[in-house]
Coordinates of N, CA and C in Angstrom, one line a residue:
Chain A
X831 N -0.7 1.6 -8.4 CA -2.1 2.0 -8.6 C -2.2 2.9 -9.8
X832 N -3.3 2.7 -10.5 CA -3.5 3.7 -11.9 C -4.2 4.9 -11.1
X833 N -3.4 6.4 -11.3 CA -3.7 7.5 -10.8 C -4.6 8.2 -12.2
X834 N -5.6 8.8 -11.6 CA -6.3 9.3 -12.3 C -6.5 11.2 -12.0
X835 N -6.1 11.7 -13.4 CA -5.8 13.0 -13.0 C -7.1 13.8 -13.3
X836 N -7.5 14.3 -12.7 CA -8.9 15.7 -13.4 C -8.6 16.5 -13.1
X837 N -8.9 17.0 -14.1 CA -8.9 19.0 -14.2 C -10.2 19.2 -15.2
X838 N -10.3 20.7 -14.1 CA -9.7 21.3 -13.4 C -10.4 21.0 -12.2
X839 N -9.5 21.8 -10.8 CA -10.2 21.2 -10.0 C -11.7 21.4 -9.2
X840 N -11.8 23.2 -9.9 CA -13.1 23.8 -10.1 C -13.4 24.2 -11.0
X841 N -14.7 24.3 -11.3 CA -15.2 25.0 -12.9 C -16.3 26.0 -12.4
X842 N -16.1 27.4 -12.9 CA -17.5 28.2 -12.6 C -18.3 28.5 -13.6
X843 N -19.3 28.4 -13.7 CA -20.4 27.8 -15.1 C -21.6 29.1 -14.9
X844 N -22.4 29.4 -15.7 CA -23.3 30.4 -15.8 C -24.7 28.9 -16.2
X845 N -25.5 29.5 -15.8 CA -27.0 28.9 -16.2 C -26.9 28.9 -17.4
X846 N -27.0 27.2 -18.2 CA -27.6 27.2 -19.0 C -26.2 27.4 -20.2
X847 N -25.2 27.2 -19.9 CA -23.6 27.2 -20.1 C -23.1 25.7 -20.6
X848 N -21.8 25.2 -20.9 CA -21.7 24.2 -21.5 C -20.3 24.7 -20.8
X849 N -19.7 23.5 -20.3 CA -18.2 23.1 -20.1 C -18.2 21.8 -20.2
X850 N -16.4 21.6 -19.5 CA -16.5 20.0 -20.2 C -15.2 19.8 -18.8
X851 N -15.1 17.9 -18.6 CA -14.3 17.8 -17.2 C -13.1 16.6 -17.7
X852 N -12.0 17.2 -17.6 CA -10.8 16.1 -17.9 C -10.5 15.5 -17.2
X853 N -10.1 13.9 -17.4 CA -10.0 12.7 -17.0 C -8.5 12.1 -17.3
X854 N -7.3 12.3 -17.1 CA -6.1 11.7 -17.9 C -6.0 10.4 -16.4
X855 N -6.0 8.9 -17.4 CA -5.3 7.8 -16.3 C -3.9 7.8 -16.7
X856 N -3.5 6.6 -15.5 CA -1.5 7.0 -15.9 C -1.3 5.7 -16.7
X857 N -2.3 4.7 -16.6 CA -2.5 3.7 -17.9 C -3.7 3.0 -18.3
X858 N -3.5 2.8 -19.8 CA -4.7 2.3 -20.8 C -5.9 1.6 -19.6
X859 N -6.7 1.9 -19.7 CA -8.0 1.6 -19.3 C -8.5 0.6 -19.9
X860 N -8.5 0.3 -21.5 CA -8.8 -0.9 -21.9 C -8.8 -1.8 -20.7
X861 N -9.6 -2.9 -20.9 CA -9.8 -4.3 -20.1 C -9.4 -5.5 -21.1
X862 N -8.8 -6.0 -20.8 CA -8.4 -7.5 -21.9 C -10.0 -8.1 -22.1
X863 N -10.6 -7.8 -21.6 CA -12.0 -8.1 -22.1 C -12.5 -7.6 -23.5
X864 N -12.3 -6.3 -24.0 CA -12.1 -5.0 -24.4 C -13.0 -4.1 -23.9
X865 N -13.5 -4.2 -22.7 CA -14.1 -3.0 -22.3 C -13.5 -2.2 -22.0
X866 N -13.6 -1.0 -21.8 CA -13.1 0.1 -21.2 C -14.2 0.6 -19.8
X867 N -13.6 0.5 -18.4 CA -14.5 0.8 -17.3 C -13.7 2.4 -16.7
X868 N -14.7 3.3 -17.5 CA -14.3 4.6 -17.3 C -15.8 5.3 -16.9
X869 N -16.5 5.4 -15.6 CA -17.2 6.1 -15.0 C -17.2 7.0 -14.6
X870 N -18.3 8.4 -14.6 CA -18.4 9.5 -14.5 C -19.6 9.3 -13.0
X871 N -19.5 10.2 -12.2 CA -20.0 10.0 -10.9 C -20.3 11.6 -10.4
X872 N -21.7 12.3 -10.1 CA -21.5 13.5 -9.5 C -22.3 13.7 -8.0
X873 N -21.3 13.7 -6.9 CA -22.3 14.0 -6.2 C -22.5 15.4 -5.6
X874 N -24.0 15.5 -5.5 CA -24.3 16.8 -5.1 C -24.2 17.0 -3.7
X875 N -24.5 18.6 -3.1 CA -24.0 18.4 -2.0 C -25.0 17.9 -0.7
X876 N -24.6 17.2 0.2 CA -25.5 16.3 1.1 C -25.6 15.2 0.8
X877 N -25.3 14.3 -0.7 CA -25.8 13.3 -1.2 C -25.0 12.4 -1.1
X878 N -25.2 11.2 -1.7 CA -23.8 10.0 -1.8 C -23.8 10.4 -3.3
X879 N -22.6 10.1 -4.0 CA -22.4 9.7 -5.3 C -23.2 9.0 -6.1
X880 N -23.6 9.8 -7.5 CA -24.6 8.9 -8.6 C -24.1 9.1 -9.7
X881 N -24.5 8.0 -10.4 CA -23.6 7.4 -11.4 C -24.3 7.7 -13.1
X882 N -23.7 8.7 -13.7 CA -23.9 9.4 -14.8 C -23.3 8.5 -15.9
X883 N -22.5 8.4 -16.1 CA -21.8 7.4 -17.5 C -21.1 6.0 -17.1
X884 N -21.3 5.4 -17.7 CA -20.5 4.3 -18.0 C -20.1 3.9 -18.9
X885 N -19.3 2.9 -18.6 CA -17.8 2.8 -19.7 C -17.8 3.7 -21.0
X886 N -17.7 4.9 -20.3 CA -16.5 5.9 -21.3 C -17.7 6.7 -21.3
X887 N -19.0 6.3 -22.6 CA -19.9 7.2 -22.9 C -21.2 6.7 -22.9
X888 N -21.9 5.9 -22.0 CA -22.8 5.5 -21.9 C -23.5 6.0 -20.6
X889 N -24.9 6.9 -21.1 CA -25.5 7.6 -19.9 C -26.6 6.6 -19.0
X890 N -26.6 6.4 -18.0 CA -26.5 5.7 -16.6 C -28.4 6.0 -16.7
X891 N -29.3 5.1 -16.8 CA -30.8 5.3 -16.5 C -31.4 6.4 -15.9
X892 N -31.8 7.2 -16.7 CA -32.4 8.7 -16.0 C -31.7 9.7 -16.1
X893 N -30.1 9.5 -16.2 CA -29.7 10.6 -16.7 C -29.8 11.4 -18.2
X894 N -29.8 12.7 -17.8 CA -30.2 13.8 -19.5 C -28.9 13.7 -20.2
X895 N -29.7 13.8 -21.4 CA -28.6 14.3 -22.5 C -27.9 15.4 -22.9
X896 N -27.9 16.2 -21.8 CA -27.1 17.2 -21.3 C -25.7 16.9 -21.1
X897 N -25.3 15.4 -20.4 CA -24.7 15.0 -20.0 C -23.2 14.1 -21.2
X898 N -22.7 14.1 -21.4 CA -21.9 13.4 -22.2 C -20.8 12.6 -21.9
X899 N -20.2 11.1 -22.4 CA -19.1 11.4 -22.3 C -18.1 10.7 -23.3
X900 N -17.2 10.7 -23.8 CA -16.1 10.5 -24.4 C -14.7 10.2 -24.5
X901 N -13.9 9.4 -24.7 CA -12.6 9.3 -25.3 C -12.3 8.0 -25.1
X902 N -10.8 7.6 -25.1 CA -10.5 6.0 -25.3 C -9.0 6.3 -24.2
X903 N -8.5 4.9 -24.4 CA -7.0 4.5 -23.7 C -6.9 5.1 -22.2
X904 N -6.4 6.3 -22.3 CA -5.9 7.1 -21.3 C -6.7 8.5 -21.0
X905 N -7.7 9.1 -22.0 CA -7.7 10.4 -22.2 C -9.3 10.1 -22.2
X906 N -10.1 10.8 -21.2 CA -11.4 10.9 -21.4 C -12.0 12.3 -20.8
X907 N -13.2 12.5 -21.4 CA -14.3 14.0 -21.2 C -15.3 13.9 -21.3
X908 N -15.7 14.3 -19.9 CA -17.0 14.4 -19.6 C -17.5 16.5 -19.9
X909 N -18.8 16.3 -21.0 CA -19.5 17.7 -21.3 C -20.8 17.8 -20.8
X910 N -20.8 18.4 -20.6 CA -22.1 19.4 -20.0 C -22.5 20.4 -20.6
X911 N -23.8 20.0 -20.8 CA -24.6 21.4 -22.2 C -26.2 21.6 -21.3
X912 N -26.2 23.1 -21.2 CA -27.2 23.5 -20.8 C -27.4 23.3 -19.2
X913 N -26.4 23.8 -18.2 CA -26.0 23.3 -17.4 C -27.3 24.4 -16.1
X914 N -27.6 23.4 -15.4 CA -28.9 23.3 -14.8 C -28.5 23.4 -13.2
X915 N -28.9 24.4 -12.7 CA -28.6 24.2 -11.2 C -28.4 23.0 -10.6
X916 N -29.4 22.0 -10.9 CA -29.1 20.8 -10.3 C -28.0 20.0 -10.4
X917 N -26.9 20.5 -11.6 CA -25.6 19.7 -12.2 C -24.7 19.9 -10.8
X918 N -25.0 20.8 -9.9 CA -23.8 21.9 -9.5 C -23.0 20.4 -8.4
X919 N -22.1 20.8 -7.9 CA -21.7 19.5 -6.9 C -20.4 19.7 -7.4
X920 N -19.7 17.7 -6.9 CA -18.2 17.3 -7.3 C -18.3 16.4 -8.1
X921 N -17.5 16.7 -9.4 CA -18.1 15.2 -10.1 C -16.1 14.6 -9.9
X922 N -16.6 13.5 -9.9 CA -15.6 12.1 -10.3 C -15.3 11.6 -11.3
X923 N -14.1 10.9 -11.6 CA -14.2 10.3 -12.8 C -13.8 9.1 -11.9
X924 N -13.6 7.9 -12.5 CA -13.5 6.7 -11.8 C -13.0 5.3 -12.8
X925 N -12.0 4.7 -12.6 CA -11.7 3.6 -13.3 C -11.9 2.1 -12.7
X926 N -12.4 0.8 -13.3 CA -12.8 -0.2 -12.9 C -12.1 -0.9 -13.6
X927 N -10.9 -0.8 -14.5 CA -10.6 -1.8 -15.1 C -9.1 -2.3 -14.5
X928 N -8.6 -1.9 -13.5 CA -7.2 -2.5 -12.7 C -7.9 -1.9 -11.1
X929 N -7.1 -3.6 -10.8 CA -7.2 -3.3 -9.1 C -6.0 -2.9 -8.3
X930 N -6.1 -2.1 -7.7 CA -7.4 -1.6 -6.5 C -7.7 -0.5 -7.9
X931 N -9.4 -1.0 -8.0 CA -10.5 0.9 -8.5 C -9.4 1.8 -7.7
X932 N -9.4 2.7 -9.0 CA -9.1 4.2 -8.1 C -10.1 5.7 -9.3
X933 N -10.0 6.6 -8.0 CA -11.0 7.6 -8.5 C -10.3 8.7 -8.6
X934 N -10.7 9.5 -9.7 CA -9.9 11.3 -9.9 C -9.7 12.2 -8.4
X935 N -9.5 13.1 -8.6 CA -9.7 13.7 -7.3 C -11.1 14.4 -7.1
X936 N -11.5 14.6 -8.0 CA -12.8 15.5 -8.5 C -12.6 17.0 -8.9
X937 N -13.7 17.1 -9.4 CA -14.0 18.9 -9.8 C -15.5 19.6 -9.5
X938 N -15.0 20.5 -8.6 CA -16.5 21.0 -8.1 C -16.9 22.2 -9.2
X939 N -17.9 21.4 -9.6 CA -18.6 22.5 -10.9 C -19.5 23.5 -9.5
X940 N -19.1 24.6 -10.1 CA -20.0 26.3 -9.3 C -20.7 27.0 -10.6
X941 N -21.5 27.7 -9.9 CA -22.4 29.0 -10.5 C -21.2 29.6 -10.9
X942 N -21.5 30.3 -11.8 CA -21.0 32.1 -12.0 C -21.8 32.9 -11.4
Chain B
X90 N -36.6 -0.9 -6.8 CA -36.0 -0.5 -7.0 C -35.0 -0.5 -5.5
X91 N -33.5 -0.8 -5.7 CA -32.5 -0.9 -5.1 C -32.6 0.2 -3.7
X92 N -32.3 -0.2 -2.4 CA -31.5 0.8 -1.6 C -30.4 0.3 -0.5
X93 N -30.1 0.7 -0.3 CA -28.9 0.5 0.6 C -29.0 1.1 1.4
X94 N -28.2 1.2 3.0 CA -28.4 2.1 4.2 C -27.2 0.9 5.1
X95 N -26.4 2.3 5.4 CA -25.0 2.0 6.5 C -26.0 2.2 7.6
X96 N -25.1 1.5 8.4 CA -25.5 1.9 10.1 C -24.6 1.2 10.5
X97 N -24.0 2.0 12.1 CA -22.9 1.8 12.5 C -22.2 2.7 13.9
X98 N -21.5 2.4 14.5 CA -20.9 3.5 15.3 C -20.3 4.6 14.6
X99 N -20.7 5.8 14.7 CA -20.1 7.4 14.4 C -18.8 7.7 15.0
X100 N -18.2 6.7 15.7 CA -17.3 7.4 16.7 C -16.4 5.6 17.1
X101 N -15.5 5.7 16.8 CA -14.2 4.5 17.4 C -13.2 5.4 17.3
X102 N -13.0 4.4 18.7 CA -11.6 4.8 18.9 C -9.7 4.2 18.6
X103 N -9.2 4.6 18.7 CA -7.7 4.4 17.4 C -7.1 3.0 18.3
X104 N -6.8 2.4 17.5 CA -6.6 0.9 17.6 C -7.6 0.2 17.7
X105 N -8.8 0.4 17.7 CA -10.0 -0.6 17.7 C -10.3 -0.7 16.5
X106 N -11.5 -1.5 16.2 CA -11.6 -1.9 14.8 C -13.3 -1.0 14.5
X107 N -13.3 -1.0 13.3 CA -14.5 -0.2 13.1 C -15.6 -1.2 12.2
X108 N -16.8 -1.4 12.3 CA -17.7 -2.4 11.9 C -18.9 -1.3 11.5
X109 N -19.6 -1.5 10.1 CA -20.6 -1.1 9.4 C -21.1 -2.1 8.8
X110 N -22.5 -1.9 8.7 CA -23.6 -3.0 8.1 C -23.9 -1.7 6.9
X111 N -24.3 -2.8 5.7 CA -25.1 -2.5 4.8 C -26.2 -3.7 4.5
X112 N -27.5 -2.6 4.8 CA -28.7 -3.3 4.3 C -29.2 -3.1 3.2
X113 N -29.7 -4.2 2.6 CA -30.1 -4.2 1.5 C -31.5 -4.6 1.0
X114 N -32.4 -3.5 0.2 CA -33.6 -4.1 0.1 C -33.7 -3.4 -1.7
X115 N -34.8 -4.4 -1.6 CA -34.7 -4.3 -3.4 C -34.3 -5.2 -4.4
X116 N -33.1 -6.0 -3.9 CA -32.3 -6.6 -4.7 C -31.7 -7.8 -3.8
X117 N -31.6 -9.0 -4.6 CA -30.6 -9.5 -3.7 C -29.1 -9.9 -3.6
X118 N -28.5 -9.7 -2.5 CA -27.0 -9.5 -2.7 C -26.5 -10.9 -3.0
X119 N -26.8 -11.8 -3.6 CA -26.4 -13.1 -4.0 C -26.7 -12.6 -5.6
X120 N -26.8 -11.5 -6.2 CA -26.5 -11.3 -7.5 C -25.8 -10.2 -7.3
X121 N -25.0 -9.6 -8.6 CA -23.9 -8.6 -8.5 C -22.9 -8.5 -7.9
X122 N -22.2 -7.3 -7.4 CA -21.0 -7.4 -6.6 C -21.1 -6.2 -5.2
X123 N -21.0 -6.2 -4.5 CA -21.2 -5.3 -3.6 C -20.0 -4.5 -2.8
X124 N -20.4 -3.5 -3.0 CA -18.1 -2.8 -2.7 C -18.4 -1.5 -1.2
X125 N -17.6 -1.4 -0.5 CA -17.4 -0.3 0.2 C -16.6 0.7 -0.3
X126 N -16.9 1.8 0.2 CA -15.9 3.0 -0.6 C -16.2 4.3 0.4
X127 N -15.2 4.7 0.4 CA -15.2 6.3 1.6 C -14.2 7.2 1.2
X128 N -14.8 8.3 1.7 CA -14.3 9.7 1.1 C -14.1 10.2 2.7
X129 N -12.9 10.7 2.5 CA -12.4 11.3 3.1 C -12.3 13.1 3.3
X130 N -12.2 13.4 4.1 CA -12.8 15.1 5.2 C -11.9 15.9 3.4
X131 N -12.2 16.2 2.8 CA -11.9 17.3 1.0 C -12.8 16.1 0.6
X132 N -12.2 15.9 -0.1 CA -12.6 15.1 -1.9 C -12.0 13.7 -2.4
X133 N -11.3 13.5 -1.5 CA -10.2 12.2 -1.9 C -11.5 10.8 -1.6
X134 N -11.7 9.9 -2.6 CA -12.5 8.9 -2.8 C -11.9 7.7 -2.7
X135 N -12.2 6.7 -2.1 CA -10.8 5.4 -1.8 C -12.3 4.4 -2.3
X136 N -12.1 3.1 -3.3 CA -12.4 2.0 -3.0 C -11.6 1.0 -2.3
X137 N -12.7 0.4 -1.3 CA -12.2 -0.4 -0.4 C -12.3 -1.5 -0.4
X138 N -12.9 -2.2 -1.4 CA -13.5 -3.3 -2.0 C -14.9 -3.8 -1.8
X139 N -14.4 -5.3 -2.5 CA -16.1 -6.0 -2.6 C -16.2 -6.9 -2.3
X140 N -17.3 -7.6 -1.9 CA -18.3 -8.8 -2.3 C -18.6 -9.5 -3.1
X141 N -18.5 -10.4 -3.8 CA -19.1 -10.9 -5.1 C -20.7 -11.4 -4.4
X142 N -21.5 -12.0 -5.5 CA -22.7 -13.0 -5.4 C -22.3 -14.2 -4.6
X143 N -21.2 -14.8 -5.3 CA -20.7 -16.3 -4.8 C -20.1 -15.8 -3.7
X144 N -19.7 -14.5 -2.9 CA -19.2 -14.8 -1.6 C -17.5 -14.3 -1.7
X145 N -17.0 -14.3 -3.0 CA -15.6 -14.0 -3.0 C -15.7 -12.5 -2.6
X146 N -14.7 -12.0 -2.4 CA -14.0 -10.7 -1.8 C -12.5 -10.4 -2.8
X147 N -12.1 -8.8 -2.7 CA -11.6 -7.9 -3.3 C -11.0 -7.0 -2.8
X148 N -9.8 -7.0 -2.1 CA -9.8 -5.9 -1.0 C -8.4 -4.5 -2.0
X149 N -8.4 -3.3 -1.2 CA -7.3 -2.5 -1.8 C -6.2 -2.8 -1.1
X150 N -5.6 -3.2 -1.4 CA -4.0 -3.4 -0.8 C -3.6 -2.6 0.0
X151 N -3.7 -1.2 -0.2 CA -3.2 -0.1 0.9 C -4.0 -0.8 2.3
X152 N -4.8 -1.3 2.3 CA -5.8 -1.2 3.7 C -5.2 -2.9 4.3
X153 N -4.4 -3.5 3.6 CA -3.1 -4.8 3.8 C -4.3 -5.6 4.4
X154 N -3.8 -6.0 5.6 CA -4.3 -7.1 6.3 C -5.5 -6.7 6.9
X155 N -6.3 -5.3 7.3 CA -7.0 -5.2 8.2 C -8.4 -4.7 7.9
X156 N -8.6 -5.5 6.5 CA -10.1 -5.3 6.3 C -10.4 -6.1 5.8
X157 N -12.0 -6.8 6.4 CA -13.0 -7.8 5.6 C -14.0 -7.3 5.6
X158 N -14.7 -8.2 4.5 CA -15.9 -7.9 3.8 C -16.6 -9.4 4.5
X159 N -17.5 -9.1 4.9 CA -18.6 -10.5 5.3 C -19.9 -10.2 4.4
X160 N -20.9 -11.1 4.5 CA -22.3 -11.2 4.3 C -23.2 -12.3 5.0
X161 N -24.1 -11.7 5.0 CA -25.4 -12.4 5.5 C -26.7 -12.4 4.8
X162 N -26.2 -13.9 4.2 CA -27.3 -13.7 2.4 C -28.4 -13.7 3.2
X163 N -29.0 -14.2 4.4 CA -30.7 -14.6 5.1 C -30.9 -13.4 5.6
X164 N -30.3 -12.6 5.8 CA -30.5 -11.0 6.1 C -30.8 -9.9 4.8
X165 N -30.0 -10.6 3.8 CA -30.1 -9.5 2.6 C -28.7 -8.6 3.6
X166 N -27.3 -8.9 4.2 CA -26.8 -7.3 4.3 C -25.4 -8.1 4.4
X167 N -24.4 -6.8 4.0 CA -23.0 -7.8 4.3 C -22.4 -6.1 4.6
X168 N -21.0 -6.5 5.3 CA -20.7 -5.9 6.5 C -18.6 -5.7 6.2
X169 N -18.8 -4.6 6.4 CA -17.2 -4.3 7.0 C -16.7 -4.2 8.5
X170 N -15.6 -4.4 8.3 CA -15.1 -4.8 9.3 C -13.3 -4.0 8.9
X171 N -12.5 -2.9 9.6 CA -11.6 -2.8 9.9 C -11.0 -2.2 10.8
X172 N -9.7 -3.4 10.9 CA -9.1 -3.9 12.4 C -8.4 -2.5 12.4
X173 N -7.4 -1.8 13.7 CA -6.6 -1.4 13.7 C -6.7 0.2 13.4
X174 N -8.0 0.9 14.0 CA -8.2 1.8 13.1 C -6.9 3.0 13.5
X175 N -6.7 4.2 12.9 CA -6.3 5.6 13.5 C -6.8 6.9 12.8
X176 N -6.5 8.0 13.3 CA -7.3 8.9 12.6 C -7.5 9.0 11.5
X177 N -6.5 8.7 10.9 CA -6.6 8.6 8.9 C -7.9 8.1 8.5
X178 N -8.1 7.2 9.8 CA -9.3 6.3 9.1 C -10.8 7.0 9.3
X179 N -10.7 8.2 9.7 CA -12.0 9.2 9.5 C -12.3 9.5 8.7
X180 N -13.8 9.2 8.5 CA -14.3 9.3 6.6 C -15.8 9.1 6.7
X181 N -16.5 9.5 5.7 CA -17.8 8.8 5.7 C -17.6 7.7 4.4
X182 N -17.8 6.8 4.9 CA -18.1 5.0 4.8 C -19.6 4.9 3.4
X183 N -19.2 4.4 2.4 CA -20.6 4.3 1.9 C -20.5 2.6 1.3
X184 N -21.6 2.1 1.4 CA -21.6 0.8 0.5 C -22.6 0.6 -1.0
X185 N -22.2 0.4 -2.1 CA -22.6 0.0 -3.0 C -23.2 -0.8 -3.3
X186 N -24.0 -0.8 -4.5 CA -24.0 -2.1 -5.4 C -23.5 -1.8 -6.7
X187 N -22.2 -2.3 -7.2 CA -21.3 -2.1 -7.9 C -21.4 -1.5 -9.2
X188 N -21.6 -0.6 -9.4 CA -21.3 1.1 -8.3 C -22.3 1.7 -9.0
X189 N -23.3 1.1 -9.7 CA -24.6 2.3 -9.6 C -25.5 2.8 -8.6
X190 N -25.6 2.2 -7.5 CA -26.4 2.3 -6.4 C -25.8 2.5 -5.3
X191 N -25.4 3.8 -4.1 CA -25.1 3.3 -3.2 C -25.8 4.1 -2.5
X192 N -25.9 3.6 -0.9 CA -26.6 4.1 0.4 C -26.0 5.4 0.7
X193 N -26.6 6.3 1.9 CA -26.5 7.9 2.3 C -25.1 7.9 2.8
X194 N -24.3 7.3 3.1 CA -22.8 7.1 3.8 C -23.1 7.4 5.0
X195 N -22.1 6.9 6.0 CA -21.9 6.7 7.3 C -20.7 7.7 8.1
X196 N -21.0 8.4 8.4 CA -19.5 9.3 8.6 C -19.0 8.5 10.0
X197 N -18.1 8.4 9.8 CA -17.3 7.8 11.6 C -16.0 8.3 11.3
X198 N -15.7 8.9 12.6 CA -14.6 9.3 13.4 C -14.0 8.4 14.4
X199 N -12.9 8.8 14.0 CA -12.2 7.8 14.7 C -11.1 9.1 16.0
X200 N -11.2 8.7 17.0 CA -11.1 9.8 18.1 C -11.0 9.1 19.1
X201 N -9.9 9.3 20.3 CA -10.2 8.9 21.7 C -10.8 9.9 22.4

């Protein structure tokens, strides 16, 4: 199975702050399609999981541009600018392009 | 606009099988793909597979022989089913629609 690593596994953030959430798989993500299916996912607490980016850096209907994401192969980053109480939760990173999907362990973004 | 909603027993016991419905209104599940996925008591997130439109299925190998995916296109809902449960298998249960939309999750325990 493609293990997906994130760090860190907490981040503590101040209002209105910018961090960023690492994503390493243990292989290329590309799809012989050439997509790349690299999802970003945060759920807050009480909620089910919602779906912020797709493949790689494409923001998910309704989500802000606060929100970012980036990279290729193996190596991807999710940023966060201007970080808003409502960001706070566990986010995921998540790969769709080998079976079985598997998902990072998460990173629970906190207040400072 | 899309919703989903588990329902189900909260509570099976180890060696029985555990069965959840997802209903679906909004959309109909004869388009897209529709996947179960559960998180486990921390943070650990398992896809458990899917449903296609045409009816095919996708399962994670770790879960071998003892999980299906059904549907009931005249209901709008399709359904898990796994045989053989033990405590590992304590989680809250959520169903998708691949993977921007999913319902509140289902927590069940598995416990004599």
């Amino acid at each position: 199975d493609v293990v997906m690593t994130q760090t860190p596994v907490s981040l503590s953030v101040s209002l209105g702050g910018q961090t960023s959430i690492s994503c390493r798989s243990s292989q290329s993500l590309v799809h012989s399609d050439g997509n790349t299916y690299l999802y970003w996912y945060l759920q807050k607490p009480g909620q089910s999981p919602q779906l912020l980016i797709y493949k790689v850096s494409n923001r998910f209907s309704g989500v802000p541009d606060r929100f970012s994401g980036s990279g290729s192969g193996t190596d991807f980053t999710l940023k966060i600018s201007r970080v808003e109480p409502e960001d706070l939760g566990v986010y995921y990173c998540y790969q769709g392009t080998h079976y079985p999907n598997t998902f990072g362990a998460g990173t629970k973004l906190e207040l400072k | 606009e899309v919703q989903l909603q588990e329902s189900g027993p909260g509570l099976v016991k180890p060696s029985q099988s555990l069965s959840l419905t997802c209903s679906v209104t909004g959309y109909s599940i004869t388009s897209n793909y529709w996947g179960w996925i559960r998180k486990f008591p921390g943070n650990k997130m398992e896809w458990m597979g899917y449903i296609s439109y045409s009816g095919s299925t996708s399962y994670n190998p770790s879960l071998k022989s003892r999980i299906s995916i059904t549907r009931d296109t005249s209901k709008n809902q399709f359904f898990l089913q796994l045989n053989s449960v033990t405590t590992e298998d304590t989680a809250t249960y959520y169903c998708a629609r691949y993977l921007d939309a999913w319902g509140q999750g289902a927590s069940v325990t598995v416990s004599s």
